[in-house]
Tab-separated table of C-alpha atoms in Angstrom:
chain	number	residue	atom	x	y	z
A	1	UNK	CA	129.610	106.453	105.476
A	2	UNK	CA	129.639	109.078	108.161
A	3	UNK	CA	125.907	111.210	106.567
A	4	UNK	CA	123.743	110.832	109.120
A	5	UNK	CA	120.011	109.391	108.210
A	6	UNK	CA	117.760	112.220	107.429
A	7	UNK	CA	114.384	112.041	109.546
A	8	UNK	CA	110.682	113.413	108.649
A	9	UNK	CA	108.887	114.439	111.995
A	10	UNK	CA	105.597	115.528	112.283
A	11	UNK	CA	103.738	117.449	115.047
A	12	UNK	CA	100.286	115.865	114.904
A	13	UNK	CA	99.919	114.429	117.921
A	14	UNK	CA	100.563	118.507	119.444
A	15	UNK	CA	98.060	120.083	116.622
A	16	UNK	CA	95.762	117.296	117.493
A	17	UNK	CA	96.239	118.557	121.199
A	18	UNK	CA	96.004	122.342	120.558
A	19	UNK	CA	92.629	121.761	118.323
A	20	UNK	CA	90.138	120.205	121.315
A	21	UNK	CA	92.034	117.472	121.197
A	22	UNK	CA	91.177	116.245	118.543
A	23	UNK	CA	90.712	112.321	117.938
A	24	UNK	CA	92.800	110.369	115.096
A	25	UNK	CA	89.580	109.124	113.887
A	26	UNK	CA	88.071	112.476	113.275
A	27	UNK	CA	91.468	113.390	111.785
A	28	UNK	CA	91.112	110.258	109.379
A	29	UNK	CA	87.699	111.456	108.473
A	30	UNK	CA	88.934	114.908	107.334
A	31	UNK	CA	91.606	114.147	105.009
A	32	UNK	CA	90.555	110.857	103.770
A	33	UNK	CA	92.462	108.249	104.979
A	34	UNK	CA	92.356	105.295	108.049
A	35	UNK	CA	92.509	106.133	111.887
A	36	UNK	CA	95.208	103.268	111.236
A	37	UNK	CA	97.048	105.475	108.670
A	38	UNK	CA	96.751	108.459	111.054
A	39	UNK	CA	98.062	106.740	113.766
A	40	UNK	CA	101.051	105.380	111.636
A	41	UNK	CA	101.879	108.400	109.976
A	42	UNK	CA	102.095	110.082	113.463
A	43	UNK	CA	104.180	107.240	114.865
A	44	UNK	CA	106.162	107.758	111.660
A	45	UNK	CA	105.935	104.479	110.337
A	46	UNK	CA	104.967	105.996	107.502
A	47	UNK	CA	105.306	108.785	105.639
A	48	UNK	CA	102.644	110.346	103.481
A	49	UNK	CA	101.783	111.434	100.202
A	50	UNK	CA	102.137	114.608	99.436
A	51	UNK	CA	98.770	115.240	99.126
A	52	UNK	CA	97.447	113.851	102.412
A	53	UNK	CA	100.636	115.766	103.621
A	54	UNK	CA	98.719	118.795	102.445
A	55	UNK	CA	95.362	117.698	103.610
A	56	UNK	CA	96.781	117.146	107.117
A	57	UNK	CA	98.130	121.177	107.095
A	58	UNK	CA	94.970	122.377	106.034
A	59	UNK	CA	93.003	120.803	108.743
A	60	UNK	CA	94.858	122.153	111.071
A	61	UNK	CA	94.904	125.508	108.991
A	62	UNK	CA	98.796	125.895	109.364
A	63	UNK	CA	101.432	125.217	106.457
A	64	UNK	CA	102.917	122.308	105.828
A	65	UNK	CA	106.610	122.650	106.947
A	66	UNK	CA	104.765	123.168	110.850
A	67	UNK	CA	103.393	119.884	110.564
A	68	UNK	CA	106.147	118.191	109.188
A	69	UNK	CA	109.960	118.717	109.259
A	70	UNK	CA	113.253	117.228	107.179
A	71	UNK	CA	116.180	117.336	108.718
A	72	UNK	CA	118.731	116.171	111.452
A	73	UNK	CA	117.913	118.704	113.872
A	74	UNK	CA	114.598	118.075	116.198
A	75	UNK	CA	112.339	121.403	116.583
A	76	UNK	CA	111.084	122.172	119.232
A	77	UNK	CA	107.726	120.824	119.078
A	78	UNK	CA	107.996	117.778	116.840
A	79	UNK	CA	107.031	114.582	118.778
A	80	UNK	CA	107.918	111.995	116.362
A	81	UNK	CA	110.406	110.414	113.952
A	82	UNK	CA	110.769	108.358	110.964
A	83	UNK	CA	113.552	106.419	109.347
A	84	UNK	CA	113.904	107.122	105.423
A	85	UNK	CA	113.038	103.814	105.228
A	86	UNK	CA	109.888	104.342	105.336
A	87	UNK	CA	108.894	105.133	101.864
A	88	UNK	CA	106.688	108.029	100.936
A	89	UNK	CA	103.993	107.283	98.630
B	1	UNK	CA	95.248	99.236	118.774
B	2	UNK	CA	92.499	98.365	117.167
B	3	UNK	CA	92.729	96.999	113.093
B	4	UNK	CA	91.296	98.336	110.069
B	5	UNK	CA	88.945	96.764	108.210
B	6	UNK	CA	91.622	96.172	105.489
B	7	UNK	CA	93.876	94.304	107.815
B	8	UNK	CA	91.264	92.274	108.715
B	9	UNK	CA	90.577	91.753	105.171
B	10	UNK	CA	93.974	90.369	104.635
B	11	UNK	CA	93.288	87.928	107.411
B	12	UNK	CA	90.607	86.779	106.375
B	13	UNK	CA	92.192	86.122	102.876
B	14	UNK	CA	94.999	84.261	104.513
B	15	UNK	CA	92.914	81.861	106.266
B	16	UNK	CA	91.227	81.192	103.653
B	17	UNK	CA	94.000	80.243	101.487
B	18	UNK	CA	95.520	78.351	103.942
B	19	UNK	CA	92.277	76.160	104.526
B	20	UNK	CA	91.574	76.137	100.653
B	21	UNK	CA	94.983	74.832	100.097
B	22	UNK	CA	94.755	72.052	102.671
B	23	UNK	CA	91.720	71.405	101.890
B	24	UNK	CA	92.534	70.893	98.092
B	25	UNK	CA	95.295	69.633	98.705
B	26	UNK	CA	95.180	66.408	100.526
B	27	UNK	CA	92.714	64.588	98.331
B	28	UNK	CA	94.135	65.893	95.543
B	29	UNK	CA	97.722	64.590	96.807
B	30	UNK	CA	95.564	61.070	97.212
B	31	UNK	CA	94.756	61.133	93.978
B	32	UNK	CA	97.876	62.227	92.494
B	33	UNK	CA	99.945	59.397	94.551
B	34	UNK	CA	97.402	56.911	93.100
B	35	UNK	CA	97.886	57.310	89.743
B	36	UNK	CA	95.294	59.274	88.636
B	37	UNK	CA	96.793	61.668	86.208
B	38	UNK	CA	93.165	62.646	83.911
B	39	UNK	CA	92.218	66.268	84.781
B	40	UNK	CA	88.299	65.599	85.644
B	41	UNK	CA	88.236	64.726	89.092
B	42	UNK	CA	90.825	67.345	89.668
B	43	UNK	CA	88.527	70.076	88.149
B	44	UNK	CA	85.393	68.977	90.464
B	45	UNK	CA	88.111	69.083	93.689
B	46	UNK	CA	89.143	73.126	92.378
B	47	UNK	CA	85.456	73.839	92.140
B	48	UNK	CA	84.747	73.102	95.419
B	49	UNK	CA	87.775	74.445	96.668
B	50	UNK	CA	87.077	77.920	95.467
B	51	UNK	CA	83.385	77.421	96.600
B	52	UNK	CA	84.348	76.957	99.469
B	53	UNK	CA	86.882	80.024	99.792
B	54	UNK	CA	84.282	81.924	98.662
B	55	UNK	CA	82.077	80.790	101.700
B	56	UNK	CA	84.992	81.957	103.693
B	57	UNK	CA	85.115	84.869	102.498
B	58	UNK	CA	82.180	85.815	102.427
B	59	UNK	CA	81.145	84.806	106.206
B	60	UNK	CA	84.604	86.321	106.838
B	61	UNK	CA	83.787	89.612	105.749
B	62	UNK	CA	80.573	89.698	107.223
B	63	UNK	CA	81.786	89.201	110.413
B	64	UNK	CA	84.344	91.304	109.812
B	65	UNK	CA	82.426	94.540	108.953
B	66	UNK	CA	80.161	93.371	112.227
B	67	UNK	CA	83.071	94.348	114.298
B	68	UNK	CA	84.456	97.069	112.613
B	69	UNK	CA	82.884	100.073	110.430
B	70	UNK	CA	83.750	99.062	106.410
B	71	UNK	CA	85.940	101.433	104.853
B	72	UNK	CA	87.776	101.840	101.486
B	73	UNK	CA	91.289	100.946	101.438
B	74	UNK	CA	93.682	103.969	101.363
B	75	UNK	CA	97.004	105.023	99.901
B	76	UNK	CA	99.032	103.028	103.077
B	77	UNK	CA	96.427	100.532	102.026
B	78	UNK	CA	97.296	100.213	98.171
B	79	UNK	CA	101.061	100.745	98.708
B	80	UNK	CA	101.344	97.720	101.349
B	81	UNK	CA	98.957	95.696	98.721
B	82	UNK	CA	101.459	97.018	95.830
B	83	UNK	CA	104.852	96.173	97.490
B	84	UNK	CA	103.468	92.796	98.553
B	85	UNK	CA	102.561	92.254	95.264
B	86	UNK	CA	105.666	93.109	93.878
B	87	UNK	CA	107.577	90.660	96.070
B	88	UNK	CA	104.862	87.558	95.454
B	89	UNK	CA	104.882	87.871	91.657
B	90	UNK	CA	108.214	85.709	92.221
B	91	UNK	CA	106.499	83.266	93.626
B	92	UNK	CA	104.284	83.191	90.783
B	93	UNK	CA	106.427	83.583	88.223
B	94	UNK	CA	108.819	80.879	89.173
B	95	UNK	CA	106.220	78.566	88.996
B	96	UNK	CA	104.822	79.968	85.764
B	97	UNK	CA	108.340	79.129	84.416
B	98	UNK	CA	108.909	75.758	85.617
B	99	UNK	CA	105.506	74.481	84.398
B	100	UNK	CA	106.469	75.934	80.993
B	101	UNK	CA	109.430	73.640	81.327
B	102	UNK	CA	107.216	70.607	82.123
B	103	UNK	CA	105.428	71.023	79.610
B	104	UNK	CA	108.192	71.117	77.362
B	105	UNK	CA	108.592	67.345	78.837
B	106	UNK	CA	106.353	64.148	78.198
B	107	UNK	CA	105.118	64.087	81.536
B	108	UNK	CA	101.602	64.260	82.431
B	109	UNK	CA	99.585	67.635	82.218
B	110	UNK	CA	98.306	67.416	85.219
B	111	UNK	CA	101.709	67.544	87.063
B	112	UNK	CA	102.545	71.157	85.701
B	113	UNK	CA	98.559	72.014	85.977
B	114	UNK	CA	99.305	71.457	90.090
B	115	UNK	CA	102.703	73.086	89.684
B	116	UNK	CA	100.755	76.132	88.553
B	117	UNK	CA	97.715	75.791	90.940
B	118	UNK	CA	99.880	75.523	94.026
B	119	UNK	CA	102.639	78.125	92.619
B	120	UNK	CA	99.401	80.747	92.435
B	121	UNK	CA	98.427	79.523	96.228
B	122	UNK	CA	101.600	80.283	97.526
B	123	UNK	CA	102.268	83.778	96.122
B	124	UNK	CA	98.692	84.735	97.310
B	125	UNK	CA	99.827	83.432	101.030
B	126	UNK	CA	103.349	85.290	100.801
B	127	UNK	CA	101.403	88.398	99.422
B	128	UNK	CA	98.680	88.430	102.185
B	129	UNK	CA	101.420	87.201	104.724
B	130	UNK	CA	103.918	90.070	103.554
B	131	UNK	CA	100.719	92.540	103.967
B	132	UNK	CA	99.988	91.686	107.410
B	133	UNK	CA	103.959	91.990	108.559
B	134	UNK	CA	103.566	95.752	106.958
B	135	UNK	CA	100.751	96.283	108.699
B	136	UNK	CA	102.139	95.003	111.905
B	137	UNK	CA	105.862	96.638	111.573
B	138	UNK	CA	104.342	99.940	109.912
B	139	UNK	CA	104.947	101.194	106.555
């Protein structure tokens, strides 16, 4: 009672903007996973393993905690949310 | 959006089940309300029912990769499969237990031998059904 939900967000959607705009599917393609996985995990329906976490940073070349962010308070740039709920892998 | 060839997988598998189940199921119910309690024309009925899912699938999948580009299932893939899974095995194991029970009794095999068959259906159509709501509400 009265602890507020923690929330994962994730910037993809902005990398994917800031590198040619890049598609979901040719994200999917580079770290491994379904243009349907992309497109959840951006929509944060679902949250990641920690690897594909990782592969996600490095093909956008930045570190992880730019792509995604714990915590109650929104950065700046972060463009989506997800409940706890939604289990990590 | 568009679905994955996964989700269409599971769609396929559902259908199949559904019509496999119907299919089985109504002459076997004939059967079974008649009397007939020896296993052999039961065991010709299950052949042809899993030929025929087969031929579902099959013709399912076919069509399916037509439409979209094959790929392998992923981690979301494996951890909706997983937690369906998890959930179904109930179904399964319910029925599992209450055949053991029947046979425990002097009834007829073939009564737990359907309790068992359709007990197996079911979790399959509550694990592909539990899939697709993942899919569709996100996981």
């Amino acid at each position: 009672m009265g602890k507020a939900d923690p929330l994962i967000r994730n910037t993809i959607r902005t990398l994917r903007f800031h590198h040619d705009q890049m598609t979901q599917r040719a994200l999917a393609e580079k770290i491994g996973v379904t243009r349907q996985t992309v497109n959840a995990i951006e929509g944060g329906k679902y949250s990641p393993s920690l690897e594909v976490a990782f592969r996600i940073a490095r093909a956008f070349g930045v570190p992880l905690e730019q792509v995604f962010q714990y915590g109650e308070a929104a950065p700046e740039e972060a463009t989506t949310t997800s409940s706890p709920d939604s289990r990590p892998a | 959006m568009s679905t994955s060839f996964e989700h269409k997988s599971v769609w396929i598998t559902l259908v199949s089940l559904i019509v496999v189940l119907v299919a089985y199921s109504i002459p076997a119910g004939y059967l079974l309300a008649s009397g007939i309690t020896i296993m052999a024309p039961y065991v010709g009925l299950f052949i042809a029912a899993v030929v025929l899912q087969i031929v579902i699938m099959i013709f399912g999948h076919i069509a399916a990769a037509l439409v979209s580009r094959p790929e392998e299932a992923d981690e979301r893939d494996r951890l909706i499969e997983w937690r369906s899974e998890h959930y179904s095995s109930w179904v399964l194991g319910a029925g599992v237990f209450m055949a053991m029970m029947l046979l425990a009794t002097p009834i007829a095999k073939v009564w737990p031998t359907h309790l068992l068959l359709v007990s197996m259906f079911l979790a399959e159509i509550l694990k592909a059904t539990l899939r697709l709501v993942s899919y569709r509400r996100g996981f």
